[in-house]
Structure formats: structure tokens, C-alpha cells
Coordinates of C-alpha atoms in Angstrom, one line a residue:
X1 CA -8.8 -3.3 9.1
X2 CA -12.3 -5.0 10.5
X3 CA -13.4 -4.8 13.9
X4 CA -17.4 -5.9 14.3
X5 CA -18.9 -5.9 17.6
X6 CA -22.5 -7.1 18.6
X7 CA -24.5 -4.5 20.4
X8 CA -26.2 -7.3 23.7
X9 CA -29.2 -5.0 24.4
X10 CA -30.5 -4.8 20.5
X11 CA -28.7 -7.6 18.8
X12 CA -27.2 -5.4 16.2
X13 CA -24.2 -5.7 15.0
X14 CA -21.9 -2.8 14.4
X15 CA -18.7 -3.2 11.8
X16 CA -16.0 -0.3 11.7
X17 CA -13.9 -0.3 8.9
X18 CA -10.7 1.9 8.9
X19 CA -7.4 1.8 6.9
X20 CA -4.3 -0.3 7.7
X21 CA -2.3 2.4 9.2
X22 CA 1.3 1.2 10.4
X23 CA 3.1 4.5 11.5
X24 CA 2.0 6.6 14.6
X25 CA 2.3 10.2 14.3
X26 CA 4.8 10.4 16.6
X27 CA 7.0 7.3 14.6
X28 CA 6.2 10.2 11.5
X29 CA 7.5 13.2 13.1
X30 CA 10.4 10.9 14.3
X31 CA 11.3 9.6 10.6
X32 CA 10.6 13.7 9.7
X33 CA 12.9 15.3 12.1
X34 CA 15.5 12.6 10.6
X35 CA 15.3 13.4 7.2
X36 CA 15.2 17.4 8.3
X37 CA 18.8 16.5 10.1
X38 CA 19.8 14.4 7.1
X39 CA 18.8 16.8 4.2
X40 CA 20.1 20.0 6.5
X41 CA 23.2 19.0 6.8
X42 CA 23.9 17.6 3.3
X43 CA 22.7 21.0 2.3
X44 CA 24.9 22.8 4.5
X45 CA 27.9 20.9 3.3
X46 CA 27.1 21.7 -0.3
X47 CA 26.7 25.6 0.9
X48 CA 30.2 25.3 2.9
X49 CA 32.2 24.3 0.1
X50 CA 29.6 27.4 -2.5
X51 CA 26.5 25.2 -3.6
X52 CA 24.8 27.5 -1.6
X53 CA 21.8 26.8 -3.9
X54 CA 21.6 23.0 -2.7
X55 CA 20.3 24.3 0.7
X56 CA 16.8 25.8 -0.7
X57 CA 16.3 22.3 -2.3
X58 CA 16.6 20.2 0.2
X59 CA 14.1 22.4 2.6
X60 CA 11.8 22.3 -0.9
X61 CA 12.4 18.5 -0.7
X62 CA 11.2 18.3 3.1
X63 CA 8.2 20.6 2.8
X64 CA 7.3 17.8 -0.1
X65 CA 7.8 15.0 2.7
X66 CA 5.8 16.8 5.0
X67 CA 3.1 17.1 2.6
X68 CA 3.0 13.9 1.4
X69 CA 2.8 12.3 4.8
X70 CA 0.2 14.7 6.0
X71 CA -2.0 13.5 2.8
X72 CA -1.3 10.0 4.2
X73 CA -2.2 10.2 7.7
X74 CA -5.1 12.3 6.1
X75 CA -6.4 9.4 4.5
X76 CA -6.1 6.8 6.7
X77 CA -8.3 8.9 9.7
X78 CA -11.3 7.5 7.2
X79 CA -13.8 5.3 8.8
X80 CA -16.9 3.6 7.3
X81 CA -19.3 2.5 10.0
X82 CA -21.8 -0.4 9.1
X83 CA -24.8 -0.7 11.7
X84 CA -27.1 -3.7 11.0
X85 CA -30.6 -3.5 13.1
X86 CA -33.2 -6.2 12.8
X87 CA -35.0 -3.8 10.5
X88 CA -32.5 -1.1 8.8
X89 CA -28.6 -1.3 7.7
X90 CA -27.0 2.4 8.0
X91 CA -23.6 3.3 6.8
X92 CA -21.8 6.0 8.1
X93 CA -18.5 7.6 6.3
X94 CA -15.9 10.6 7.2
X95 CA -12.6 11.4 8.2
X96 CA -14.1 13.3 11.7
X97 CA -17.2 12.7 12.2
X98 CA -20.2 11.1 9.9
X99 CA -19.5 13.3 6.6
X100 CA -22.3 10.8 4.5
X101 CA -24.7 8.6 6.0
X102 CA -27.2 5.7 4.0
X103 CA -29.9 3.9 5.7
X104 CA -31.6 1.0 3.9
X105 CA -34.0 -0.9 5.0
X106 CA -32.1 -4.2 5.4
X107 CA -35.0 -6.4 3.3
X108 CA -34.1 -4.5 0.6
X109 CA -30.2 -4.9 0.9
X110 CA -28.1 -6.9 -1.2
X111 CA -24.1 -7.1 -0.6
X112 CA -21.8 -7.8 -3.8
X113 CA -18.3 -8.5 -4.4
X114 CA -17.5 -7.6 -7.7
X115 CA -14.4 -9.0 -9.7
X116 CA -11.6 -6.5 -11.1
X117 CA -12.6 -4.6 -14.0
X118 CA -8.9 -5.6 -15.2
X119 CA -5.6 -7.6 -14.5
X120 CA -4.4 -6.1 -10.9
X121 CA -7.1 -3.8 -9.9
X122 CA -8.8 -4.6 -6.3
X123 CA -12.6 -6.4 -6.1
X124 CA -15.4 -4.0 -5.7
X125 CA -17.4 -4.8 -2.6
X126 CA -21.0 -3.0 -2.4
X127 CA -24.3 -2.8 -0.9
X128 CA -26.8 -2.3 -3.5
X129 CA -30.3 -2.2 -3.2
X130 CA -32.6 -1.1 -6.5
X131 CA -30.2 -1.5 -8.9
X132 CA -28.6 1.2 -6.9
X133 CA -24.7 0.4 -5.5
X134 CA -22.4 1.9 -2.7
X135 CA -18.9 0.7 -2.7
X136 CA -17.6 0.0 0.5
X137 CA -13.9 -0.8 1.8
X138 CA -12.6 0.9 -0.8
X139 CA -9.1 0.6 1.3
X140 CA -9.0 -3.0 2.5
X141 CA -7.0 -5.8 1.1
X142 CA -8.0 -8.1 -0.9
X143 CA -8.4 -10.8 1.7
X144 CA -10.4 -8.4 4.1
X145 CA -12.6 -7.3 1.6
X146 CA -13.4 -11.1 1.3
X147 CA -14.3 -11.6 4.4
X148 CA -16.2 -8.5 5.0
X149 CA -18.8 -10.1 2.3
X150 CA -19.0 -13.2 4.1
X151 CA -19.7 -11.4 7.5
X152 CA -22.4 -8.6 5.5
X153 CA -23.6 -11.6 3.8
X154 CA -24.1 -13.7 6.8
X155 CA -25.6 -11.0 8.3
X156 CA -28.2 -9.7 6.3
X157 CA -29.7 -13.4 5.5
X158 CA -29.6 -13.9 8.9
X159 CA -32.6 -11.3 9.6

């Protein structure tokens, strides 16, 4: 997901970049407390009638869930933030805060959309500058990635 926004004082433009993220963390513990009810009680059927084994599974089997979607919402709380002044270019990346931060001056700065190394694999968009390249957007779609080149390109020849 794009959203770009023009600073009026300066004339800078600022681009945040995040990942598409579709489910709320309340829609997650929803769809988690509804598997819990769904795997408890299969397990305490299967204990009623002696599998009492199946009941340790099927908590195993949530905690793996649980897990999995943390790692998710993990990953899609990363942001890049792409500042473009009249003189510099900075890019900003973290999951909480700023974790890595580049400044270039923006003569310097070249943008590139590079084609798939192989059959499926995503475009490699970058700013590169010295022979030197940053991949950016690592988790748009194709068609974002796209048009985030257009906009960097647009951008940078415009200054």
C-alpha cells in the first residue's frame, strides 16, 4: 500500500509504504478464540470417549496458530518512509520507529525496476546511486511496485 502526500510549506513529497494488511487484530483474536472453541472441544470429545492424548495436540496446534499469526501481524507493522526534498532523498525503515535510515543527495539518485531473476519471482524496485542499490517495497504487488517507480521516477527528474 502507497500513500504520498506533498508537504505545502517545502514542496517535498513524503511516500509511506506499508504492507497490505486485511485482518484487524481484533478480526485475529476473533478468528483465534474460534479455532480455540473449535479445537477445544474436538479435543475434549476425543478425551470423553479415552483419546485423552488428542487434547495436548490440539492446544499444541493453537499455540502454532497463535504464533504464526503473531509473525504475520509482525510483519506487516513494517513501514519504509521515502522523503524527497529539493536537495536530499531519505529513506527511513522499521517496524516501530526508524530502525535504518539513508540519505542521498537526490542528484545522485537513480530509481530501478529490475525484472525477476526467474519465472514467478516479484520485480526488484531500488534506489541506487554509485553502483550502490537499496531495494525498496519489498512487500508490494507487482502493480504497486510499478507505479511507485513512475511516481520516484517522476519525482526525482522533476528536481
Amino acid at each position: 500500500m502507497i500513500e504520498s502526500e506533498r508537504d505545502p510549506q517545502t514542496g517535498g513529497k513524503r511516500i509511506v509504504l506499508k504492507p497490505n494488511a486485511s485482518l484487524t487484530r481484533w478480526q485475529a483474536r476473533l478468528l483465534l478464540g474460534g479455532f480455540a472453541l473449535v479445537l477445544a472441544s474436538i479435543g475434549s470429545a476425543f478425551a470423553f470417549i479415552g483419546c485423552w492424548f488428542v487434547l495436548p495436540f490440539a492446544g499444541a496446534e493453537w499455540l502454532v496458530l497463535a504464533y504464526c499469526f503473531s509473525l504475520a501481524f509482525r510483519q506487516s507493522a513494517v513501514r519504509e518512509v521515502i522523503t524527497v526534498t529539493d536537495a536530499d532523498v531519505m529513506l527511513e525503515r522499521g517496524i516501530r520507529g526508524p530502525e535504518q535510515t539513508y540519505r542521498f543527495r537526490r542528484a545522485w539518485l537513480g530509481v530501478s525496476l529490475d525484472g525477476p531473476a526467474a519465472a514467478g519471482h516479484p520485480s526488484r524496485l531500488c534506489l541506487k546511486r554509485h553502483g550502490r542499490k537499496i531495494e525498496i517495497g519489498r512487500f508490494l504487488v507487482e502493480s504497486e511496485r510499478e507505479a511507485l517507480y513512475r511516481e520516484l521516477k517522476k519525482e526525482l527528474m522533476n528536481g
